[in-house]
PDB file of C-alpha atoms in Angstrom:
ATOM      1  CA  UNK L  83      -0.668   0.130   0.499  1.00  0.00           C
ATOM      2  CA  UNK L  84       0.750   3.339  -0.504  1.00  0.00           C
ATOM      3  CA  UNK L  85       4.081   2.365  -2.584  1.00  0.00           C
ATOM      4  CA  UNK L  86       4.831   3.843  -6.004  1.00  0.00           C
ATOM      5  CA  UNK L  87       8.315   3.813  -8.281  1.00  0.00           C
ATOM      6  CA  UNK L  88       9.941   0.833 -10.597  1.00  0.00           C
ATOM      7  CA  UNK L  89       9.074  -2.983 -10.959  1.00  0.00           C
ATOM      8  CA  UNK L  90       9.932  -5.898 -12.533  1.00  0.00           C
ATOM      9  CA  UNK L  91       7.110  -9.361 -13.530  1.00  0.00           C
ATOM     10  CA  UNK L  92       9.252 -12.498 -14.413  1.00  0.00           C
ATOM     11  CA  UNK L  93       7.434 -14.452 -16.615  1.00  0.00           C
ATOM     12  CA  UNK L  94       8.758 -18.188 -17.173  1.00  0.00           C
ATOM     13  CA  UNK L  95       7.103 -21.074 -19.404  1.00  0.00           C
ATOM     14  CA  UNK L  96       8.236 -24.673 -19.484  1.00  0.00           C
ATOM     15  CA  UNK L  97       6.156 -28.072 -21.012  1.00  0.00           C
ATOM     16  CA  UNK L  98       7.321 -30.101 -19.321  1.00  0.00           C
ATOM     17  CA  UNK L  99       9.349 -31.356 -22.663  1.00  0.00           C
ATOM     18  CA  UNK L 100      12.125 -29.896 -22.311  1.00  0.00           C
ATOM     19  CA  UNK L 101      11.013 -26.873 -24.054  1.00  0.00           C
ATOM     20  CA  UNK L 102      11.222 -23.625 -21.769  1.00  0.00           C
ATOM     21  CA  UNK L 103      11.371 -19.538 -21.930  1.00  0.00           C
ATOM     22  CA  UNK L 104      11.376 -16.698 -19.670  1.00  0.00           C
ATOM     23  CA  UNK L 105      10.435 -12.703 -19.851  1.00  0.00           C
ATOM     24  CA  UNK L 106      10.591 -10.061 -17.915  1.00  0.00           C
ATOM     25  CA  UNK L 107       7.947  -6.899 -17.856  1.00  0.00           C
ATOM     26  CA  UNK L 108       8.595  -3.673 -16.398  1.00  0.00           C
ATOM     27  CA  UNK L 109       5.899  -1.445 -14.625  1.00  0.00           C
ATOM     28  CA  UNK L 110       6.029   1.697 -13.416  1.00  0.00           C
ATOM     29  CA  UNK L 111       3.877   2.575 -10.475  1.00  0.00           C
ATOM     30  CA  UNK L 112       3.052   6.247 -10.696  1.00  0.00           C
ATOM     31  CA  UNK L 113       3.177   8.164  -7.435  1.00  0.00           C
ATOM     32  CA  UNK L 114      -0.548   9.725  -6.707  1.00  0.00           C
ATOM     33  CA  UNK L 115      -0.640  12.337  -3.716  1.00  0.00           C
ATOM     34  CA  UNK L 116      -2.134  10.552  -0.395  1.00  0.00           C
ATOM     35  CA  UNK L 117      -4.396  12.683   1.509  1.00  0.00           C
ATOM     36  CA  UNK L 118      -3.131  13.522   5.248  1.00  0.00           C
ATOM     37  CA  UNK L 119      -5.503  11.888   7.923  1.00  0.00           C
ATOM     38  CA  UNK L 120      -6.633  13.599  11.479  1.00  0.00           C
ATOM     39  CA  UNK L 121      -7.112  11.631  14.577  1.00  0.00           C
ATOM     40  CA  UNK L 122      -8.611  13.661  17.490  1.00  0.00           C
ATOM     41  CA  UNK L 123     -11.016  12.378  19.904  1.00  0.00           C
ATOM     42  CA  UNK L 124     -14.721  11.749  19.246  1.00  0.00           C
ATOM     43  CA  UNK L 125     -15.765  13.651  22.524  1.00  0.00           C
ATOM     44  CA  UNK L 126     -14.485  15.692  25.715  1.00  0.00           C
ATOM     45  CA  UNK L 127     -16.121  17.192  28.547  1.00  0.00           C
ATOM     46  CA  UNK L 128     -15.499  19.873  30.878  1.00  0.00           C
ATOM     47  CA  UNK L 129     -16.849  22.953  33.387  1.00  0.00           C
ATOM     48  CA  UNK L 130     -18.378  25.830  32.671  1.00  0.00           C
ATOM     49  CA  UNK L 131     -15.279  28.818  32.680  1.00  0.00           C
ATOM     50  CA  UNK L 132     -12.893  26.029  32.605  1.00  0.00           C
ATOM     51  CA  UNK L 133     -10.124  25.348  30.350  1.00  0.00           C
ATOM     52  CA  UNK L 134     -10.764  22.072  28.853  1.00  0.00           C
ATOM     53  CA  UNK L 135      -7.485  19.833  27.427  1.00  0.00           C
ATOM     54  CA  UNK L 136      -8.346  18.003  23.972  1.00  0.00           C
ATOM     55  CA  UNK L 137      -5.738  15.417  23.850  1.00  0.00           C
ATOM     56  CA  UNK L 138      -4.239  13.039  21.447  1.00  0.00           C
ATOM     57  CA  UNK L 139      -4.992  15.148  18.391  1.00  0.00           C
ATOM     58  CA  UNK L 140      -1.961  14.241  15.612  1.00  0.00           C
ATOM     59  CA  UNK L 141      -1.756  14.694  11.870  1.00  0.00           C
ATOM     60  CA  UNK L 142      -0.112  12.195   9.492  1.00  0.00           C
ATOM     61  CA  UNK L 143       0.776  12.130   5.878  1.00  0.00           C
ATOM     62  CA  UNK L 144       2.675   9.236   4.160  1.00  0.00           C
ATOM     63  CA  UNK L 145       3.940  10.828   1.292  1.00  0.00           C
ATOM     64  CA  UNK L 146       4.373  14.457   2.815  1.00  0.00           C
ATOM     65  CA  UNK L 147       8.613  14.278   3.106  1.00  0.00           C
ATOM     66  CA  UNK L 148       9.977  17.163   4.101  1.00  0.00           C
ATOM     67  CA  UNK L 149       7.059  19.670   2.852  1.00  0.00           C
ATOM     68  CA  UNK L 150       5.322  21.424   5.092  1.00  0.00           C
ATOM     69  CA  UNK L 151       1.399  21.019   6.161  1.00  0.00           C
ATOM     70  CA  UNK L 152      -0.889  23.171   6.597  1.00  0.00           C
ATOM     71  CA  UNK L 153      -3.781  23.542   9.420  1.00  0.00           C
ATOM     72  CA  UNK L 154      -7.142  25.290  10.480  1.00  0.00           C
ATOM     73  CA  UNK L 155      -7.671  24.699  14.091  1.00  0.00           C
ATOM     74  CA  UNK L 156     -11.863  26.343  14.472  1.00  0.00           C
ATOM     75  CA  UNK L 157     -13.475  26.035  18.018  1.00  0.00           C
ATOM     76  CA  UNK L 158     -17.431  26.853  18.206  1.00  0.00           C
ATOM     77  CA  UNK L 159     -19.005  28.364  21.798  1.00  0.00           C
ATOM     78  CA  UNK L 160     -15.748  29.288  22.464  1.00  0.00           C
ATOM     79  CA  UNK L 161     -11.880  29.526  22.057  1.00  0.00           C
ATOM     80  CA  UNK L 162      -8.764  27.362  21.574  1.00  0.00           C
ATOM     81  CA  UNK L 163      -4.658  27.694  22.303  1.00  0.00           C
ATOM     82  CA  UNK L 164      -2.221  25.463  20.974  1.00  0.00           C
ATOM     83  CA  UNK L 165       1.088  24.305  22.354  1.00  0.00           C
ATOM     84  CA  UNK L 166       4.802  25.863  22.278  1.00  0.00           C
ATOM     85  CA  UNK L 167       5.879  26.606  18.680  1.00  0.00           C
ATOM     86  CA  UNK L 168       9.369  26.303  16.522  1.00  0.00           C
ATOM     87  CA  UNK L 169      10.412  28.237  14.910  1.00  0.00           C
ATOM     88  CA  UNK L 170       9.061  26.709  11.821  1.00  0.00           C
ATOM     89  CA  UNK L 171       6.047  27.176  12.089  1.00  0.00           C
ATOM     90  CA  UNK L 172       4.226  30.289  11.034  1.00  0.00           C
ATOM     91  CA  UNK L 173       1.206  31.422  11.752  1.00  0.00           C
ATOM     92  CA  UNK L 174      -1.619  32.786   8.886  1.00  0.00           C
ATOM     93  CA  UNK L 175      -4.098  33.620  11.311  1.00  0.00           C
ATOM     94  CA  UNK L 176      -3.978  34.171  15.163  1.00  0.00           C
ATOM     95  CA  UNK L 177      -1.317  33.447  17.166  1.00  0.00           C
ATOM     96  CA  UNK L 178      -2.167  30.108  18.921  1.00  0.00           C
ATOM     97  CA  UNK L 179      -1.787  32.242  22.368  1.00  0.00           C
ATOM     98  CA  UNK L 180      -5.524  31.894  23.033  1.00  0.00           C
ATOM     99  CA  UNK L 181      -8.556  34.421  22.831  1.00  0.00           C
ATOM    100  CA  UNK L 182      -9.019  32.742  19.435  1.00  0.00           C
ATOM    101  CA  UNK L 183     -11.830  31.045  17.800  1.00  0.00           C
ATOM    102  CA  UNK L 184      -9.820  30.377  14.563  1.00  0.00           C
ATOM    103  CA  UNK L 185      -6.072  29.697  13.997  1.00  0.00           C
ATOM    104  CA  UNK L 186      -4.017  28.633  10.554  1.00  0.00           C
ATOM    105  CA  UNK L 187      -0.767  27.814  10.618  1.00  0.00           C
ATOM    106  CA  UNK L 188       1.960  25.599   8.482  1.00  0.00           C
ATOM    107  CA  UNK L 189       5.609  24.031   8.774  1.00  0.00           C
ATOM    108  CA  UNK L 190       6.544  20.653   9.484  1.00  0.00           C
ATOM    109  CA  UNK L 191       4.818  17.706  10.342  1.00  0.00           C
ATOM    110  CA  UNK L 192       6.403  16.976  13.585  1.00  0.00           C
ATOM    111  CA  UNK L 193       6.559  20.535  15.062  1.00  0.00           C
ATOM    112  CA  UNK L 194       2.775  21.168  14.060  1.00  0.00           C
ATOM    113  CA  UNK L 195       1.997  18.035  15.480  1.00  0.00           C
ATOM    114  CA  UNK L 196       4.067  19.380  18.645  1.00  0.00           C
ATOM    115  CA  UNK L 197       1.654  22.410  18.634  1.00  0.00           C
ATOM    116  CA  UNK L 198      -1.106  20.428  18.758  1.00  0.00           C
ATOM    117  CA  UNK L 199      -0.059  18.455  21.745  1.00  0.00           C
ATOM    118  CA  UNK L 200      -1.085  21.359  23.789  1.00  0.00           C
ATOM    119  CA  UNK L 201      -4.638  22.268  22.234  1.00  0.00           C
ATOM    120  CA  UNK L 202      -6.957  23.405  24.872  1.00  0.00           C
ATOM    121  CA  UNK L 203     -10.390  24.814  24.193  1.00  0.00           C
ATOM    122  CA  UNK L 204     -12.315  27.892  27.053  1.00  0.00           C
ATOM    123  CA  UNK L 205     -15.204  28.140  26.809  1.00  0.00           C
ATOM    124  CA  UNK L 206     -17.850  31.267  26.232  1.00  0.00           C
ATOM    125  CA  UNK L 207     -17.871  32.563  29.583  1.00  0.00           C
ATOM    126  CA  UNK L 208     -20.797  31.492  31.669  1.00  0.00           C
ATOM    127  CA  UNK L 209     -22.111  29.429  28.960  1.00  0.00           C
ATOM    128  CA  UNK L 210     -22.580  25.695  29.281  1.00  0.00           C
ATOM    129  CA  UNK L 211     -23.969  22.575  27.804  1.00  0.00           C
ATOM    130  CA  UNK L 212     -27.770  22.862  30.073  1.00  0.00           C
ATOM    131  CA  UNK L 213     -29.723  23.242  27.099  1.00  0.00           C
ATOM    132  CA  UNK L 214     -28.120  20.391  24.964  1.00  0.00           C
ATOM    133  CA  UNK L 215     -26.125  22.594  22.999  1.00  0.00           C
ATOM    134  CA  UNK L 216     -22.150  21.147  22.679  1.00  0.00           C
ATOM    135  CA  UNK L 217     -19.509  23.247  21.372  1.00  0.00           C
ATOM    136  CA  UNK L 218     -16.672  21.879  19.117  1.00  0.00           C
ATOM    137  CA  UNK L 219     -13.321  21.991  18.114  1.00  0.00           C
ATOM    138  CA  UNK L 220     -12.471  21.175  14.097  1.00  0.00           C
ATOM    139  CA  UNK L 221      -8.636  20.263  12.625  1.00  0.00           C
ATOM    140  CA  UNK L 222      -8.229  20.566   9.338  1.00  0.00           C
ATOM    141  CA  UNK L 223      -5.106  19.717   7.284  1.00  0.00           C
ATOM    142  CA  UNK L 224      -3.989  20.302   4.052  1.00  0.00           C
ATOM    143  CA  UNK L 225      -0.956  18.929   2.236  1.00  0.00           C
ATOM    144  CA  UNK L 226      -0.336  21.703  -0.996  1.00  0.00           C
ATOM    145  CA  UNK L 227      -0.312  18.542  -3.331  1.00  0.00           C
ATOM    146  CA  UNK L 228       3.260  17.751  -1.764  1.00  0.00           C
ATOM    147  CA  UNK L 229       3.826  14.488  -4.047  1.00  0.00           C
ATOM    148  CA  UNK L 230       2.397  12.365  -7.028  1.00  0.00           C
ATOM    149  CA  UNK L 231      -0.594  13.355  -8.933  1.00  0.00           C
ATOM    150  CA  UNK L 232      -4.089  14.608  -7.766  1.00  0.00           C
ATOM    151  CA  UNK L 233      -2.970  18.080  -6.746  1.00  0.00           C
ATOM    152  CA  UNK L 234      -3.725  19.262  -3.004  1.00  0.00           C
ATOM    153  CA  UNK L 235      -5.697  16.654  -0.613  1.00  0.00           C
ATOM    154  CA  UNK L 236      -7.209  17.703   2.374  1.00  0.00           C
ATOM    155  CA  UNK L 237      -8.644  16.170   5.610  1.00  0.00           C
ATOM    156  CA  UNK L 238     -10.549  17.165   8.882  1.00  0.00           C
ATOM    157  CA  UNK L 239     -12.104  15.581  12.244  1.00  0.00           C
ATOM    158  CA  UNK L 240     -14.064  17.159  14.998  1.00  0.00           C
ATOM    159  CA  UNK L 241     -13.845  16.611  18.639  1.00  0.00           C
ATOM    160  CA  UNK L 242     -17.695  17.540  20.504  1.00  0.00           C
ATOM    161  CA  UNK L 243     -17.119  19.415  23.445  1.00  0.00           C
ATOM    162  CA  UNK L 244     -20.018  19.029  27.046  1.00  0.00           C
ATOM    163  CA  UNK L 245     -19.493  21.597  29.127  1.00  0.00           C
ATOM    164  CA  UNK L 246     -21.360  21.214  32.421  1.00  0.00           C
ATOM    165  CA  UNK L 247     -22.598  24.382  34.019  1.00  0.00           C
ATOM    166  CA  UNK L 248     -21.416  25.750  37.396  1.00  0.00           C
ATOM    167  CA  UNK L 249     -23.737  27.907  39.525  1.00  0.00           C
ATOM    168  CA  UNK L 250     -22.841  31.207  39.440  1.00  0.00           C
ATOM    169  CA  UNK L 251     -23.327  33.625  42.186  1.00  0.00           C
ATOM    170  CA  UNK L 252     -25.691  36.495  41.818  1.00  0.00           C
ATOM    171  CA  UNK L 253     -24.719  39.710  41.628  1.00  0.00           C
ATOM    172  CA  UNK L 254     -26.420  42.911  43.136  1.00  0.00           C
ATOM    173  CA  UNK L 255     -25.539  46.767  42.261  1.00  0.00           C
ATOM    174  CA  UNK L 256     -26.834  49.376  43.935  1.00  0.00           C
ATOM    175  CA  UNK L 257     -26.618  53.398  43.487  1.00  0.00           C
ATOM    176  CA  UNK L 258     -23.868  53.985  46.026  1.00  0.00           C
ATOM    177  CA  UNK L 259     -21.431  51.025  44.963  1.00  0.00           C
ATOM    178  CA  UNK L 260     -18.336  52.267  44.907  1.00  0.00           C
ATOM    179  CA  UNK L 261     -19.544  55.955  45.898  1.00  0.00           C
ATOM    180  CA  UNK L 262     -20.520  58.571  48.022  1.00  0.00           C
ATOM    181  CA  UNK L 263     -23.468  57.777  50.910  1.00  0.00           C
ATOM    182  CA  UNK L 264     -26.931  58.532  49.551  1.00  0.00           C
ATOM    183  CA  UNK L 265     -28.298  61.800  51.366  1.00  0.00           C
ATOM    184  CA  UNK L 266     -31.405  61.612  52.550  1.00  0.00           C
ATOM    185  CA  UNK L 267     -33.076  64.451  54.540  1.00  0.00           C
ATOM    186  CA  UNK L 268     -34.420  63.774  58.124  1.00  0.00           C
ATOM    187  CA  UNK L 269     -37.880  62.099  58.120  1.00  0.00           C
ATOM    188  CA  UNK L 270     -38.388  62.266  54.536  1.00  0.00           C
ATOM    189  CA  UNK L 271     -39.218  59.279  52.437  1.00  0.00           C
ATOM    190  CA  UNK L 272     -36.986  57.969  49.922  1.00  0.00           C
ATOM    191  CA  UNK L 273     -37.454  56.468  46.792  1.00  0.00           C
ATOM    192  CA  UNK L 274     -34.031  53.956  46.529  1.00  0.00           C
ATOM    193  CA  UNK L 275     -33.262  53.095  42.609  1.00  0.00           C
ATOM    194  CA  UNK L 276     -31.288  51.403  40.575  1.00  0.00           C
ATOM    195  CA  UNK L 277     -31.171  48.638  42.253  1.00  0.00           C
ATOM    196  CA  UNK L 278     -30.183  45.571  40.621  1.00  0.00           C
ATOM    197  CA  UNK L 279     -30.013  41.965  40.990  1.00  0.00           C
ATOM    198  CA  UNK L 280     -28.338  39.407  37.954  1.00  0.00           C
ATOM    199  CA  UNK L 281     -27.252  36.251  37.876  1.00  0.00           C
ATOM    200  CA  UNK L 282     -25.374  34.550  34.634  1.00  0.00           C
ATOM    201  CA  UNK L 283     -27.079  31.145  35.087  1.00  0.00           C
ATOM    202  CA  UNK L 284     -30.801  32.432  34.713  1.00  0.00           C
ATOM    203  CA  UNK L 285     -29.581  34.579  31.610  1.00  0.00           C
ATOM    204  CA  UNK L 286     -29.026  30.867  30.125  1.00  0.00           C
ATOM    205  CA  UNK L 287     -32.217  29.709  31.014  1.00  0.00           C
ATOM    206  CA  UNK L 288     -31.082  27.723  33.909  1.00  0.00           C
ATOM    207  CA  UNK L 289     -32.511  27.887  37.556  1.00  0.00           C
ATOM    208  CA  UNK L 290     -30.663  30.674  39.377  1.00  0.00           C
ATOM    209  CA  UNK L 291     -29.220  28.519  41.384  1.00  0.00           C
ATOM    210  CA  UNK L 292     -27.884  25.750  39.343  1.00  0.00           C
ATOM    211  CA  UNK L 293     -30.092  23.830  41.523  1.00  0.00           C
ATOM    212  CA  UNK L 294     -33.308  24.635  40.527  1.00  0.00           C
ATOM    213  CA  UNK L 295     -33.796  26.749  43.405  1.00  0.00           C
ATOM    214  CA  UNK L 296     -35.321  30.185  43.611  1.00  0.00           C
ATOM    215  CA  UNK L 297     -33.351  33.286  44.850  1.00  0.00           C
ATOM    216  CA  UNK L 298     -33.713  34.521  48.258  1.00  0.00           C
ATOM    217  CA  UNK L 299     -33.581  38.037  48.809  1.00  0.00           C
ATOM    218  CA  UNK L 300     -32.780  39.483  51.729  1.00  0.00           C
ATOM    219  CA  UNK L 301     -33.044  43.614  52.736  1.00  0.00           C
ATOM    220  CA  UNK L 302     -32.459  44.935  55.906  1.00  0.00           C
ATOM    221  CA  UNK L 303     -31.554  48.562  57.420  1.00  0.00           C
ATOM    222  CA  UNK L 304     -28.620  48.810  59.326  1.00  0.00           C
ATOM    223  CA  UNK L 305     -30.036  51.557  61.704  1.00  0.00           C
ATOM    224  CA  UNK L 306     -32.262  54.742  62.164  1.00  0.00           C
ATOM    225  CA  UNK L 307     -35.235  53.774  59.338  1.00  0.00           C
ATOM    226  CA  UNK L 308     -37.701  51.634  57.978  1.00  0.00           C
ATOM    227  CA  UNK L 309     -37.842  49.832  54.483  1.00  0.00           C
ATOM    228  CA  UNK L 310     -41.053  48.648  52.234  1.00  0.00           C
ATOM    229  CA  UNK L 311     -41.149  47.569  48.885  1.00  0.00           C
TER     230      UNK L 311
END
């Protein structure tokens, strides 16, 4: 399999009565460019707001030789980071250092595989697969038509990523956050506006405390007054 070059077939005949003959047929097997192959895990999982390591990602090509390989690494619902790269790896999109949904690079096969060995995925902030949606990382390899007939060949593989929801703390904001206290006249009633409550989990359609319970809100005056809603 995957061999090309020159060989020969030797043919001999013998009639059993003393007559014999032989011939040699030269055969030339023309090289055809073989596609690269991308190996990735079918699926991995991780927690919300946590980096997920995608192990076992490799690219092979039986007839690439010393020619460079080109890769495009893409993510949905998050960003990707690659491992350290040698001088011989060149980036045509992104840097591989994180915060990027698409990275394009090329270089010698071994050096590119070294970068893939450090592939990690970071999900979008506060996003999870709670609604059944999954993220994905796809690696596509192009060999540039390195050898043989047939031109450039390409291959790709995808890893599906399930992100488990983690409870996010609710957040309160008020008009006096980080500033001067609210000035109120003695014996006066004042409306306290601008107080807001938010919860990242609730924004994703998940129960506010990621456990199915409602939020409990407690309002109390420290001293010298009464409050009402």
